[in-house]
Coordinates of C-alpha atoms in Angstrom, one line a residue:
M1 CA 23.8 18.7 55.4
N2 CA 23.7 14.8 55.4
A3 CA 25.4 12.6 52.8
I4 CA 22.2 12.0 50.7
T5 CA 21.4 15.7 50.5
S6 CA 25.0 16.5 49.5
L7 CA 25.0 13.9 46.7
L8 CA 21.6 15.2 45.5
S9 CA 22.9 18.7 45.4
L10 CA 26.0 17.6 43.4
F11 CA 23.7 15.7 41.0
L12 CA 21.4 18.7 40.4
A13 CA 24.4 21.0 39.9
A14 CA 25.9 18.6 37.4
V15 CA 22.6 18.3 35.5
A16 CA 22.4 22.1 35.4
V17 CA 25.7 22.4 33.5
G18 CA 25.1 19.3 31.3
Q19 CA 27.8 17.1 32.9
I20 CA 25.8 14.0 33.7
Q21 CA 26.0 11.6 30.7
P22 CA 24.9 8.0 30.2
S23 CA 27.6 5.4 30.8
G24 CA 28.6 3.5 27.7
V25 CA 29.1 6.3 25.2
T26 CA 31.7 5.3 22.6
R27 CA 34.0 8.2 21.7
P28 CA 34.1 9.3 19.0
I29 CA 30.5 8.7 18.0
A30 CA 31.5 9.2 14.3
Q31 CA 34.8 9.5 12.5
D32 CA 36.2 10.3 9.1
C33 CA 36.9 7.0 7.3
G34 CA 38.6 8.6 4.3
F35 CA 37.9 9.6 0.7
N36 CA 38.0 13.4 1.6
G37 CA 35.3 13.1 4.2
T38 CA 32.8 11.4 1.9
V39 CA 32.8 8.2 4.0
V40 CA 32.0 8.5 7.7
C41 CA 31.9 5.6 10.1
V42 CA 29.5 5.4 13.1
N43 CA 31.1 3.5 15.9
K44 CA 29.0 0.8 17.6
Y45 CA 26.0 2.1 15.7
G46 CA 25.8 5.1 18.0
A47 CA 24.0 2.7 20.4
V48 CA 24.5 5.1 23.3
L49 CA 24.2 8.8 22.5
P50 CA 25.1 11.6 24.9
Y51 CA 22.3 13.8 26.2
H52 CA 20.6 15.8 25.0
F53 CA 19.8 14.3 21.6
N54 CA 16.7 14.6 19.5
R55 CA 15.5 13.6 16.1
S56 CA 12.6 15.5 14.5
I57 CA 9.7 13.5 12.9
S58 CA 9.6 13.6 9.1
N59 CA 6.4 14.7 7.3
N60 CA 5.3 15.2 3.7
N61 CA 7.1 18.5 3.5
A62 CA 10.4 17.7 5.3
D63 CA 12.6 14.7 5.8
Y64 CA 14.7 14.3 8.9
D65 CA 17.0 11.3 8.6
Y66 CA 19.7 10.1 11.0
R67 CA 22.2 12.7 10.1
N68 CA 19.7 15.4 11.2
T69 CA 19.6 14.1 14.7
S70 CA 20.7 16.9 17.2
V71 CA 23.4 15.5 19.5
R72 CA 24.5 18.3 21.7
N73 CA 27.5 16.8 23.3
A74 CA 29.1 14.9 20.3
S75 CA 30.7 17.3 17.8
T76 CA 31.9 14.4 15.6
F77 CA 28.3 13.5 14.8
D78 CA 28.2 16.6 12.6
L79 CA 30.5 14.7 10.2
L80 CA 27.5 12.8 8.9
G81 CA 26.1 15.9 7.4
G82 CA 28.7 16.0 4.6
A83 CA 29.1 12.3 4.0
D84 CA 28.0 10.5 0.8
F85 CA 28.3 7.1 2.6
V86 CA 27.7 6.3 6.3
V87 CA 29.3 3.1 7.4
F88 CA 27.8 1.3 10.4
D89 CA 29.8 -2.0 10.1
Q90 CA 33.3 -0.8 9.4
Q91 CA 34.9 -4.1 8.5
R92 CA 32.3 -5.2 6.0
G93 CA 31.2 -1.8 4.9
M94 CA 34.6 -0.6 3.8
Q95 CA 35.1 -3.8 1.9
Y96 CA 31.8 -3.3 0.0
L97 CA 32.7 0.3 -0.8
G98 CA 36.0 -0.7 -2.3
S99 CA 39.1 1.3 -3.0
N100 CA 37.4 4.2 -4.9
P101 CA 33.8 4.6 -3.9
S102 CA 32.0 7.6 -5.4
Y103 CA 28.6 9.3 -5.4
E104 CA 27.6 11.7 -8.2
F105 CA 24.5 13.7 -8.7
M106 CA 23.7 13.3 -12.4
F107 CA 20.4 14.9 -13.4
A108 CA 17.9 17.3 -11.8
V109 CA 14.4 16.2 -12.7
S110 CA 10.9 17.3 -11.7
K111 CA 9.3 16.6 -8.3
A112 CA 7.3 13.8 -9.8
V113 CA 7.9 10.3 -8.5
H114 CA 10.6 8.5 -10.5
E115 CA 10.5 4.7 -10.4
A116 CA 10.6 1.5 -12.4
P117 CA 14.3 1.6 -13.4
V118 CA 15.2 -1.2 -15.8
Y119 CA 18.6 -1.7 -17.5
A120 CA 18.5 -3.1 -21.0
P121 CA 22.1 -4.5 -21.3
E122 CA 22.2 -5.0 -25.1
Q123 CA 21.2 -1.4 -25.8
N124 CA 23.1 -0.1 -22.8
L125 CA 20.1 2.0 -21.8
L126 CA 18.5 2.7 -18.5
F127 CA 14.7 3.2 -18.6
I128 CA 13.1 5.3 -15.8
S129 CA 9.4 6.2 -15.2
Q130 CA 8.0 9.5 -14.2
L131 CA 4.6 9.7 -12.5
A132 CA 2.3 12.5 -11.6
P133 CA 2.3 15.5 -11.6
P134 CA 0.5 16.0 -13.8
P135 CA -1.9 13.0 -14.0
G136 CA -2.1 11.6 -17.5
Y137 CA 1.4 12.6 -18.5
L138 CA 2.7 9.9 -20.8
P139 CA 6.4 10.4 -21.7
Q140 CA 8.9 8.4 -19.6
L141 CA 12.7 8.8 -19.3
V142 CA 15.8 7.0 -20.7
V143 CA 19.4 7.4 -19.7
N144 CA 21.7 6.7 -22.7
L145 CA 24.8 5.2 -21.2
N146 CA 26.5 5.0 -24.6
D147 CA 27.1 8.8 -24.4
D148 CA 30.0 10.2 -22.5
P149 CA 28.8 11.7 -20.2
P150 CA 25.4 9.9 -20.1
T151 CA 22.4 11.8 -21.5
L152 CA 18.8 11.9 -20.3
S153 CA 15.8 12.2 -22.7
E154 CA 12.1 11.4 -22.9
Y155 CA 10.7 8.4 -24.7
L156 CA 7.4 6.8 -25.5
P157 CA 6.8 3.1 -26.1
N158 CA 4.3 2.1 -28.8
P159 CA 1.6 2.1 -27.6
P160 CA 2.5 4.4 -24.6
V161 CA 2.6 2.9 -21.1
Y162 CA 0.8 5.0 -18.5
A163 CA 2.5 5.5 -15.1
P164 CA 4.9 2.5 -14.9
N165 CA 5.7 2.3 -11.2
G166 CA 7.8 -0.9 -11.1
G167 CA 10.0 -2.7 -13.6
T168 CA 12.4 -5.5 -14.2
F169 CA 13.9 -7.5 -17.1
R170 CA 12.7 -10.9 -18.3
D171 CA 13.4 -12.9 -21.5
G172 CA 15.0 -9.9 -23.2
V173 CA 12.1 -7.5 -22.6
I174 CA 11.2 -4.9 -20.0
V175 CA 8.4 -5.9 -17.7
F176 CA 6.6 -2.8 -16.3
G177 CA 4.0 -2.6 -13.6
A178 CA 1.8 0.1 -15.1
S179 CA 0.1 1.8 -12.2
G180 CA -2.3 4.2 -13.9
G181 CA -5.9 3.6 -15.0
N182 CA -8.1 5.9 -17.1
D183 CA -10.5 5.7 -20.0
S184 CA -8.9 8.6 -21.9
I185 CA -5.2 8.2 -21.8
G186 CA -3.3 8.7 -25.0
G187 CA -6.5 8.6 -27.0
G188 CA -7.6 5.3 -25.5
E189 CA -8.3 3.4 -22.3
Q190 CA -5.6 2.0 -20.1
R191 CA -5.9 0.1 -16.9
V192 CA -3.5 -0.9 -14.2
S193 CA -1.5 -3.8 -15.8
L194 CA 1.6 -5.7 -16.3
R195 CA 3.1 -4.6 -19.6
T196 CA 6.2 -5.5 -21.6
V197 CA 8.3 -3.2 -23.7
D198 CA 10.8 -4.6 -26.2
P199 CA 13.9 -2.2 -26.0
A200 CA 14.9 -3.2 -29.5
T201 CA 11.6 -2.2 -31.2
N202 CA 9.9 -0.1 -28.5
R203 CA 6.7 -2.1 -28.9
S204 CA 4.6 -2.6 -25.8
T205 CA 2.2 -5.5 -25.0
V206 CA -0.3 -6.1 -22.2
L207 CA 0.3 -9.3 -20.2
L208 CA -2.3 -8.9 -17.4
N209 CA -4.9 -6.2 -16.6
N210 CA -7.4 -7.8 -14.3
Y211 CA -8.1 -10.3 -11.5
F212 CA -11.2 -12.1 -12.6
G213 CA -12.7 -8.9 -13.9
F214 CA -11.6 -6.6 -11.1
Y215 CA -9.1 -3.8 -11.8
F216 CA -5.9 -4.0 -9.9
N217 CA -5.2 -1.1 -7.5
T218 CA -1.7 0.0 -8.5
I219 CA 0.8 -2.8 -9.4
D220 CA 3.6 -1.0 -7.6
D221 CA 6.7 -3.1 -8.1
V222 CA 7.6 -6.4 -9.8
A223 CA 10.2 -9.1 -9.5
V224 CA 10.9 -12.3 -11.4
H225 CA 11.7 -15.5 -9.5
P226 CA 15.1 -16.6 -10.7
I227 CA 14.1 -20.3 -11.1
S228 CA 10.4 -20.4 -12.2
K229 CA 10.6 -17.1 -14.0
D230 CA 7.1 -16.3 -12.7
I231 CA 6.4 -12.6 -12.2
F232 CA 5.6 -11.5 -8.6
F233 CA 4.1 -8.1 -8.0
T234 CA 2.7 -5.9 -5.2
D235 CA -0.6 -4.2 -5.4
P236 CA -1.1 -1.4 -2.8
Q237 CA -3.6 1.5 -3.2
Y238 CA -1.3 4.5 -4.1
S239 CA -2.7 5.1 -7.6
W240 CA -6.1 6.0 -6.1
F241 CA -4.5 8.1 -3.3
N242 CA -2.4 10.0 -5.9
A243 CA -5.1 10.4 -8.7
L244 CA -3.4 8.1 -11.1
T245 CA -6.5 6.0 -11.6
D246 CA -10.2 7.1 -11.9
T247 CA -11.5 4.0 -10.1
A248 CA -11.5 3.5 -6.4
P249 CA -9.9 0.2 -5.2
Q250 CA -11.8 -2.9 -5.9
L251 CA -9.4 -5.4 -4.4
P252 CA -7.6 -5.6 -1.0
C253 CA -4.0 -4.7 -0.8
A254 CA -2.1 -7.9 -1.7
S255 CA 0.9 -9.4 -3.6
Y256 CA 0.5 -11.9 -6.4
R257 CA 2.4 -14.4 -8.6
F258 CA 1.6 -14.4 -12.4
N259 CA 2.5 -17.2 -14.8
P260 CA 2.7 -15.6 -18.3
S261 CA 2.6 -19.1 -20.0
T262 CA -0.8 -20.0 -18.5
G263 CA -2.2 -16.6 -17.7
A264 CA -2.9 -17.7 -14.2
T265 CA -2.6 -15.2 -11.3
F266 CA -2.1 -16.5 -7.7
L267 CA -2.5 -14.6 -4.4
V268 CA 0.7 -15.1 -2.4
E269 CA 0.3 -12.6 0.5
D270 CA -2.4 -10.3 1.9
T271 CA -1.3 -9.3 5.4
L272 CA 0.7 -6.2 4.6
E273 CA -1.1 -2.8 4.9
Q274 CA 0.5 -1.3 1.7
P275 CA 2.9 -3.9 0.0
N276 CA 5.5 -2.0 -2.0
G277 CA 9.0 -3.1 -3.0
I278 CA 9.6 -6.7 -3.8
A279 CA 12.8 -8.7 -4.5
F280 CA 14.3 -12.2 -4.4
S281 CA 17.6 -13.5 -3.1
P282 CA 19.9 -14.6 -5.9
D283 CA 19.1 -18.3 -5.3
G284 CA 15.4 -17.6 -5.1
T285 CA 14.9 -19.1 -1.7
T286 CA 14.0 -15.8 0.1
L287 CA 11.4 -13.3 -0.8
Y288 CA 11.4 -9.7 0.5
I289 CA 8.5 -7.3 0.5
S290 CA 8.3 -3.9 2.1
D291 CA 5.2 -2.6 3.8
T292 CA 4.9 1.2 3.5
G293 CA 1.6 1.5 5.4
A294 CA 3.0 4.5 7.2
V295 CA 2.2 6.4 4.0
T296 CA -1.5 6.0 3.3
G297 CA -4.7 7.8 2.4
T298 CA -8.5 7.3 2.2
I299 CA -10.2 5.0 -0.3
D300 CA -13.7 6.5 0.1
P301 CA -14.8 7.0 -3.5
R302 CA -17.1 9.8 -2.4
L303 CA -14.1 11.9 -1.4
G304 CA -12.0 11.1 -4.5
S305 CA -8.2 11.1 -4.4
Q306 CA -7.0 12.9 -1.3
G307 CA -3.2 12.3 -1.5
T308 CA -1.3 10.6 1.4
T309 CA -0.1 11.4 4.9
F310 CA 2.8 10.0 6.8
N311 CA 2.6 8.4 10.3
T312 CA 6.0 7.6 11.8
T313 CA 4.4 4.9 14.0
G314 CA 2.8 3.2 11.0
K315 CA 4.2 0.2 9.1
R316 CA 7.5 0.9 7.4
T317 CA 9.1 -2.5 7.6
I318 CA 10.6 -5.0 5.2
Y319 CA 9.5 -8.6 5.7
A320 CA 11.1 -11.9 4.6
W321 CA 9.6 -15.2 3.6
D322 CA 11.1 -18.6 2.7
V323 CA 10.4 -19.7 -0.9
S324 CA 9.8 -23.3 -1.8
N325 CA 8.1 -25.6 -4.4
N326 CA 10.1 -24.2 -7.3
G327 CA 9.2 -20.6 -6.5
T328 CA 5.5 -21.1 -6.1
R329 CA 5.0 -21.2 -2.3
I330 CA 6.1 -18.7 0.4
S331 CA 6.1 -19.3 4.2
N332 CA 7.6 -18.3 7.5
K333 CA 6.9 -14.6 7.4
R334 CA 9.2 -12.6 9.6
A335 CA 10.1 -9.0 10.2
F336 CA 13.4 -8.1 8.6
Y337 CA 14.1 -4.4 8.9
L338 CA 12.5 -1.3 10.2
A339 CA 13.3 1.7 8.0
Q340 CA 15.4 4.2 9.9
D341 CA 14.1 7.0 7.5
W342 CA 10.7 7.5 5.9
V343 CA 9.5 4.2 4.4
P344 CA 11.4 1.3 2.6
D345 CA 10.3 2.0 -1.0
G346 CA 12.3 0.4 -3.8
L347 CA 13.8 -3.0 -2.9
K348 CA 16.6 -5.0 -4.6
V349 CA 19.0 -7.8 -3.6
S350 CA 22.6 -7.7 -4.8
Q351 CA 24.5 -10.7 -6.2
E352 CA 26.2 -10.9 -2.8
G353 CA 22.8 -11.3 -1.1
L354 CA 22.8 -7.8 0.3
V355 CA 19.3 -6.2 0.6
L356 CA 19.1 -2.6 -0.6
T357 CA 16.1 -0.3 0.0
G358 CA 15.3 3.3 -1.0
S359 CA 14.5 4.9 2.3
G360 CA 13.9 8.6 2.4
H361 CA 17.0 10.6 1.5
G362 CA 19.1 7.6 0.8
V363 CA 19.6 3.9 0.3
D364 CA 20.2 1.5 3.1
V365 CA 22.4 -1.6 2.5
L366 CA 21.6 -4.6 4.8
D367 CA 23.0 -8.1 5.2
D368 CA 20.8 -11.1 5.0
A369 CA 20.1 -10.9 8.7
G370 CA 18.7 -7.3 8.4
Q371 CA 21.8 -5.6 9.8
L372 CA 22.5 -2.1 8.4
L373 CA 26.0 -2.0 6.9
I374 CA 26.0 1.2 4.8
R375 CA 23.8 4.1 4.0
I376 CA 24.1 6.1 0.8
Q377 CA 23.0 9.7 1.6
T378 CA 21.3 11.9 -0.9
N379 CA 19.6 15.3 -1.0
Y380 CA 16.4 14.0 -2.5
T381 CA 13.9 11.2 -1.7
V382 CA 15.0 8.0 -3.4
Q383 CA 12.2 5.8 -4.7
N384 CA 14.1 3.1 -6.6
F385 CA 17.5 2.2 -8.1
A386 CA 19.1 -0.2 -10.6
W387 CA 22.5 -1.6 -11.5
T388 CA 24.0 -0.9 -14.9
G389 CA 27.2 -1.7 -16.9
E390 CA 29.0 -4.8 -18.1
N391 CA 29.9 -5.8 -14.5
L392 CA 26.7 -4.4 -12.9
T393 CA 28.7 -2.4 -10.4
T394 CA 27.2 1.1 -11.1
L395 CA 24.1 1.8 -9.1
W396 CA 21.7 4.5 -10.4
L397 CA 19.3 6.1 -7.9
M398 CA 16.2 8.0 -8.8
G399 CA 13.3 9.8 -7.0
N400 CA 11.8 13.2 -6.4
N401 CA 13.9 15.9 -8.0
G402 CA 17.0 13.8 -8.7
I403 CA 18.9 11.0 -10.4
S404 CA 22.4 10.0 -9.2
K405 CA 24.9 7.2 -9.5
V406 CA 27.2 5.3 -7.2
E407 CA 30.4 3.3 -8.0
W408 CA 31.4 0.7 -5.5
N409 CA 32.0 -3.1 -4.9
I410 CA 28.4 -4.2 -4.7
T411 CA 27.1 -5.9 -7.8
G412 CA 23.6 -6.4 -9.2
Q413 CA 22.0 -9.6 -10.1
K414 CA 22.1 -10.4 -13.8
L415 CA 18.5 -10.3 -15.2
T416 CA 17.9 -12.4 -18.3

């Protein structure tokens, strides 16, 4: 037997017993970083995993996030399964978690989408939407943070707001992106619109419900520029896909800027397949918008609403733009972050400039370069989240089947 044949025989024998591994594996892959195993650190981002590893592809019925990856020759990877927080940048991540981080599941809710969280600081109430099923359902939710422990109940603005999907706070009132459209909702007609709700009186007012006579598609999420105070919003097609509107899309998917003082609406972006979450940096110089085109459907009006499907190779990316001219102009579009689980839905920027996104069964925390620092892990799909409390350090998460809260050292932007 010559030398080459001998080496080949040894290689094949090693492969047969699973001994050949890629060079560069960092051991341990993951380690307990304290707090009774609720915080787990992944070393060097798990950049090199031992063979054989495999991560299943998520679908509408099952979500397989990073912790569900099968890594046959790294037993420490299993630590991720029981963690509330997964830290990828140990130095910064542990600092942001603070001395006593906690995750607590607070309320079990229906499988409906739960979005549009808005904190009213004077009343100390957290308003949350609940969308279909069933279509046409009007009551929304409110968490009363004055109670100990907090309580959850339904509420109705006057007049009711149908299917608020995005929300923020501006000039003392809640601004909702009402995503539903129908001619027989609550005894009258409602169309996709920007609405305000005064948390002190519960009165609602329509700010905007058309673009030169066309219905908007969804109005998915909203954000207020911190300097100009103009309202920016995304307009994908999900309301038609999910039977929240009885009218097929009349406009392309796009994002807009609305000036409530003049009533003028400006197109700001129309290159994303399904623009979704939207947020500004604290100084207003960077705009972030997520594209969730990996979740899409058909807009053929002859077929009606057909729901959505998920394609893992579709767009599920957060993009960033520079903002100039007193918050009226955006430029320099660039890819910022590819969601590592499902799609990047709700989007917020902390007071520290960290970008947070609801992504499948959790929330990803990114620095301003798009580097993943921390992941909050949940047992339900998180659609959105909001900070509450006097110091805005409590983060409430909501989505399909659950509402939970996090205590840590990351603070929300103060909305006025």
